[in-house]
PDB file of C-alpha atoms in Angstrom:
ATOM      1  CA  ASN A   1      80.264 100.513  95.970  1.00 69.00           C
ATOM      2  CA  THR A   2      82.428 100.059  92.944  1.00 82.00           C
ATOM      3  CA  LEU A   3      86.116 100.656  92.406  1.00 87.00           C
ATOM      4  CA  PRO A   4      87.102 103.412  89.969  1.00 87.00           C
ATOM      5  CA  LYS A   5      88.610 102.600  86.598  1.00 82.00           C
ATOM      6  CA  ALA A   6      92.374 102.712  86.936  1.00 86.00           C
ATOM      7  CA  VAL A   7      94.230 104.307  84.066  1.00 78.00           C
ATOM      8  CA  ASP A   8      97.544 102.901  85.279  1.00 82.00           C
ATOM      9  CA  THR A   9      97.488  99.089  85.115  1.00 81.00           C
ATOM     10  CA  SER A  10     101.120  98.547  86.108  1.00 83.00           C
ATOM     11  CA  ASP A  11     102.364  96.293  88.865  1.00 85.00           C
ATOM     12  CA  GLY A  12     103.713  99.388  90.637  1.00 90.00           C
ATOM     13  CA  PHE A  13     100.232 100.880  90.854  1.00 92.00           C
ATOM     14  CA  PHE A  14      98.342  97.791  91.988  1.00 91.00           C
ATOM     15  CA  ARG A  15     100.903  96.551  94.533  1.00 89.00           C
ATOM     16  CA  ARG A  16     100.255  99.725  96.545  1.00 91.00           C
ATOM     17  CA  TRP A  17      96.629  98.826  97.240  1.00 92.00           C
ATOM     18  CA  THR A  18      94.884  96.582  99.708  1.00 91.00           C
ATOM     19  CA  ILE A  19      91.166  96.211  99.221  1.00 92.00           C
ATOM     20  CA  VAL A  20      89.090  95.300 102.251  1.00 91.00           C
ATOM     21  CA  GLU A  21      85.668  94.115 101.177  1.00 88.00           C
ATOM     22  CA  PHE A  22      82.767  94.542 103.540  1.00 87.00           C
ATOM     23  CA  ASP A  23      80.373  92.110 101.940  1.00 84.00           C
ATOM     24  CA  ARG A  24      78.165  91.212 104.890  1.00 86.00           C
ATOM     25  CA  PRO A  25      75.398  93.762 105.441  1.00 88.00           C
ATOM     26  CA  LEU A  26      74.778  94.688 109.057  1.00 87.00           C
ATOM     27  CA  PRO A  27      71.094  94.620 110.003  1.00 91.00           C
ATOM     28  CA  PRO A  28      69.846  97.866 111.550  1.00 91.00           C
ATOM     29  CA  SER A  29      69.045  95.986 114.752  1.00 92.00           C
ATOM     30  CA  ASN A  30      72.793  95.314 115.212  1.00 90.00           C
ATOM     31  CA  LEU A  31      73.890  98.947 114.859  1.00 91.00           C
ATOM     32  CA  VAL A  32      75.387 100.400 118.012  1.00 91.00           C
ATOM     33  CA  ALA A  33      74.828 104.083 118.676  1.00 91.00           C
ATOM     34  CA  GLU A  34      78.020 105.895 119.736  1.00 92.00           C
ATOM     35  CA  LEU A  35      80.095 102.843 118.833  1.00 92.00           C
ATOM     36  CA  HIS A  36      83.330 104.796 119.139  1.00 93.00           C
ATOM     37  CA  ARG A  37      82.522 105.519 122.831  1.00 93.00           C
ATOM     38  CA  VAL A  38      81.836 101.832 123.517  1.00 92.00           C
ATOM     39  CA  ILE A  39      85.146 100.846 121.908  1.00 92.00           C
ATOM     40  CA  ILE A  40      87.127 103.454 123.875  1.00 92.00           C
ATOM     41  CA  ASP A  41      85.399 102.692 127.177  1.00 93.00           C
ATOM     42  CA  GLU A  42      85.283  98.880 126.939  1.00 94.00           C
ATOM     43  CA  GLU A  43      87.762  97.600 124.369  1.00 94.00           C
ATOM     44  CA  LEU A  44      90.709 100.009 124.227  1.00 94.00           C
ATOM     45  CA  PRO A  45      93.242  97.739 126.042  1.00 94.00           C
ATOM     46  CA  GLY A  46      92.412  94.870 123.641  1.00 95.00           C
ATOM     47  CA  LEU A  47      92.779  97.155 120.628  1.00 95.00           C
ATOM     48  CA  ILE A  48      96.158  98.400 121.826  1.00 95.00           C
ATOM     49  CA  ARG A  49      97.337  94.801 122.395  1.00 96.00           C
ATOM     50  CA  TRP A  50      96.103  93.873 118.900  1.00 95.00           C
ATOM     51  CA  ALA A  51      97.978  96.856 117.369  1.00 96.00           C
ATOM     52  CA  VAL A  52     101.190  95.999 119.208  1.00 97.00           C
ATOM     53  CA  GLU A  53     100.973  92.327 118.124  1.00 95.00           C
ATOM     54  CA  GLY A  54     100.441  93.488 114.542  1.00 92.00           C
ATOM     55  CA  ALA A  55     103.446  95.799 114.720  1.00 94.00           C
ATOM     56  CA  MET A  56     105.593  92.980 116.119  1.00 94.00           C
ATOM     57  CA  ARG A  57     104.450  90.689 113.280  1.00 92.00           C
ATOM     58  CA  LEU A  58     105.261  93.436 110.788  1.00 93.00           C
ATOM     59  CA  VAL A  59     108.792  93.798 112.196  1.00 95.00           C
ATOM     60  CA  ALA A  60     109.267  90.017 112.214  1.00 94.00           C
ATOM     61  CA  ASN A  61     108.227  89.919 108.524  1.00 92.00           C
ATOM     62  CA  ASN A  62     110.771  92.656 107.607  1.00 93.00           C
ATOM     63  CA  GLY A  63     107.988  95.163 106.999  1.00 90.00           C
ATOM     64  CA  ALA A  64     105.946  92.876 104.702  1.00 88.00           C
ATOM     65  CA  TRP A  65     102.208  93.068 105.205  1.00 84.00           C
ATOM     66  CA  SER A  66     100.078  89.932 105.308  1.00 83.00           C
ATOM     67  CA  ILE A  67      97.683  90.420 102.394  1.00 87.00           C
ATOM     68  CA  PRO A  68      94.574  88.223 102.599  1.00 90.00           C
ATOM     69  CA  HIS A  69      93.609  86.110  99.570  1.00 93.00           C
ATOM     70  CA  SER A  70      90.309  87.987  99.294  1.00 93.00           C
ATOM     71  CA  SER A  71      92.213  91.250  98.871  1.00 93.00           C
ATOM     72  CA  ARG A  72      94.555  89.821  96.240  1.00 93.00           C
ATOM     73  CA  SER A  73      91.530  88.451  94.316  1.00 94.00           C
ATOM     74  CA  ALA A  74      89.752  91.807  94.480  1.00 93.00           C
ATOM     75  CA  ILE A  75      92.843  93.640  93.212  1.00 93.00           C
ATOM     76  CA  GLU A  76      93.278  91.186  90.303  1.00 91.00           C
ATOM     77  CA  SER A  77      89.628  91.588  89.388  1.00 91.00           C
ATOM     78  CA  TRP A  78      89.929  95.395  89.546  1.00 92.00           C
ATOM     79  CA  ARG A  79      93.056  95.239  87.420  1.00 89.00           C
ATOM     80  CA  ARG A  80      91.357  93.110  84.730  1.00 86.00           C
ATOM     81  CA  GLU A  81      88.330  95.417  84.670  1.00 87.00           C
ATOM     82  CA  SER A  82      90.570  98.486  84.327  1.00 89.00           C
ATOM     83  CA  ASP A  83      92.829  97.145  81.562  1.00 91.00           C
ATOM     84  CA  SER A  84      91.092  98.012  78.303  1.00 92.00           C
ATOM     85  CA  VAL A  85      94.107  96.964  76.202  1.00 94.00           C
ATOM     86  CA  SER A  86      94.120  93.439  77.643  1.00 91.00           C
ATOM     87  CA  ALA A  87      90.339  93.112  77.283  1.00 92.00           C
ATOM     88  CA  TRP A  88      90.564  94.243  73.626  1.00 95.00           C
ATOM     89  CA  TYR A  89      93.508  91.908  73.017  1.00 94.00           C
ATOM     90  CA  GLU A  90      91.718  88.886  74.470  1.00 92.00           C
ATOM     91  CA  GLU A  91      88.629  89.557  72.355  1.00 93.00           C
ATOM     92  CA  ARG A  92      90.149  90.704  69.084  1.00 95.00           C
ATOM     93  CA  CYS A  93      93.672  89.295  68.602  1.00 94.00           C
ATOM     94  CA  CYS A  94      95.390  86.095  67.583  1.00 92.00           C
ATOM     95  CA  THR A  95      99.170  85.681  67.475  1.00 88.00           C
ATOM     96  CA  GLY A  96     101.314  83.560  65.220  1.00 83.00           C
ATOM     97  CA  PRO A  97     104.628  83.492  63.403  1.00 83.00           C
ATOM     98  CA  ASP A  98     103.026  84.093  59.986  1.00 88.00           C
ATOM     99  CA  VAL A  99     100.733  87.000  60.889  1.00 91.00           C
ATOM    100  CA  TRP A 100     101.545  90.677  61.215  1.00 93.00           C
ATOM    101  CA  THR A 101      99.478  93.838  61.633  1.00 94.00           C
ATOM    102  CA  SER A 102     100.720  97.403  61.754  1.00 94.00           C
ATOM    103  CA  THR A 103     100.630  99.248  65.044  1.00 95.00           C
ATOM    104  CA  ILE A 104      98.414 101.896  63.457  1.00 95.00           C
ATOM    105  CA  GLN A 105      95.833  99.319  62.335  1.00 95.00           C
ATOM    106  CA  LEU A 106      95.857  97.675  65.753  1.00 96.00           C
ATOM    107  CA  TYR A 107      95.438 101.002  67.547  1.00 97.00           C
ATOM    108  CA  GLU A 108      92.586 102.118  65.240  1.00 97.00           C
ATOM    109  CA  ASP A 109      90.807  98.808  65.899  1.00 97.00           C
ATOM    110  CA  TYR A 110      91.392  99.259  69.645  1.00 97.00           C
ATOM    111  CA  ILE A 111      89.863 102.783  69.551  1.00 97.00           C
ATOM    112  CA  ALA A 112      86.807 101.474  67.659  1.00 97.00           C
ATOM    113  CA  TRP A 113      86.462  98.637  70.188  1.00 96.00           C
ATOM    114  CA  CYS A 114      86.670 101.130  73.077  1.00 96.00           C
ATOM    115  CA  ARG A 115      83.895 103.240  71.543  1.00 96.00           C
ATOM    116  CA  ARG A 116      81.722 100.183  71.001  1.00 96.00           C
ATOM    117  CA  CYS A 117      82.288  98.813  74.515  1.00 94.00           C
ATOM    118  CA  GLY A 118      82.220 102.135  76.388  1.00 92.00           C
ATOM    119  CA  GLU A 119      85.800 101.756  77.524  1.00 91.00           C
ATOM    120  CA  ARG A 120      88.284 104.587  78.015  1.00 88.00           C
ATOM    121  CA  LYS A 121      91.097 104.440  75.495  1.00 92.00           C
ATOM    122  CA  VAL A 122      94.762 104.821  76.327  1.00 92.00           C
ATOM    123  CA  SER A 123      97.343 106.802  74.337  1.00 93.00           C
ATOM    124  CA  GLN A 124      99.088 105.170  71.412  1.00 94.00           C
ATOM    125  CA  THR A 125     102.361 105.193  73.373  1.00 93.00           C
ATOM    126  CA  TYR A 126     100.761 103.415  76.329  1.00 90.00           C
ATOM    127  CA  PHE A 127      99.033 101.016  73.942  1.00 94.00           C
ATOM    128  CA  GLY A 128     102.372 100.007  72.425  1.00 93.00           C
ATOM    129  CA  ARG A 129     103.879  99.548  75.887  1.00 90.00           C
ATOM    130  CA  ALA A 130     100.943  97.391  76.924  1.00 90.00           C
ATOM    131  CA  LEU A 131     101.387  95.122  73.896  1.00 92.00           C
ATOM    132  CA  THR A 132     105.118  94.850  74.571  1.00 90.00           C
ATOM    133  CA  GLY A 133     104.283  94.109  78.226  1.00 85.00           C
ATOM    134  CA  ARG A 134     102.245  91.128  76.995  1.00 86.00           C
ATOM    135  CA  GLY A 135     105.451  89.722  75.512  1.00 87.00           C
ATOM    136  CA  LEU A 136     104.809  90.820  71.918  1.00 90.00           C
ATOM    137  CA  ARG A 137     107.766  92.072  69.912  1.00 87.00           C
ATOM    138  CA  ASN A 138     107.449  95.147  67.764  1.00 88.00           C
ATOM    139  CA  SER A 139     108.978  94.656  64.314  1.00 90.00           C
ATOM    140  CA  LYS A 140     109.259  96.640  61.112  1.00 91.00           C
ATOM    141  CA  ARG A 141     107.873  95.751  57.663  1.00 90.00           C
ATOM    142  CA  ASP A 142     107.753  98.044  54.657  1.00 89.00           C
ATOM    143  CA  ASP A 143     108.733 101.056  56.792  1.00 89.00           C
ATOM    144  CA  ARG A 144     105.849 100.409  59.182  1.00 92.00           C
ATOM    145  CA  ARG A 145     105.993  99.101  62.746  1.00 93.00           C
ATOM    146  CA  GLY A 146     103.730  96.321  63.896  1.00 92.00           C
ATOM    147  CA  TYR A 147     103.284  93.064  65.789  1.00 92.00           C
ATOM    148  CA  ASN A 148     102.868  89.370  65.024  1.00 90.00           C
ATOM    149  CA  VAL A 149      99.140  89.682  65.698  1.00 90.00           C
ATOM    150  CA  SER A 150      96.079  89.339  63.523  1.00 91.00           C
ATOM    151  CA  LEU A 151      92.641  90.700  64.223  1.00 91.00           C
ATOM    152  CA  THR A 152      89.681  88.357  64.475  1.00 85.00           C
ATOM    153  CA  LEU A 153      86.661  89.079  62.333  1.00 75.00           C
ATOM    154  CA  TYR A 154      83.390  90.215  63.911  1.00 69.00           C
TER     155      TYR A 154
END
């Protein structure tokens, strides 16, 4: 299974997810028919105790969930794979005090990169926000807006 591409790459979006990876295949010989019946008939008291202990831990942690490292890693990986602006930026851009490129030129290059790489493009507004979110400052030169970024040559 694969995770879907996320259009929203904000902290607010990704902090709402917990990914539980099931990466160990279960051999057919280990499958239990009517597993739900076995659990109810043989393990229900243990499951209830486990749920109550978990609820007590949640209350003790002021409602904060314990997120396993494997889940945090999976979310970060998903986030990187979904963020076409960051991928484009890492591949195509260099920053410096003496360089400057207009927002329109950057966005046109980004669109071309998305077409070439099969990525879904974001709107120009979101693109600008993503660049600003990377710590870049938008400035004006000759009545055009842009960033202290240069594009690398192919």
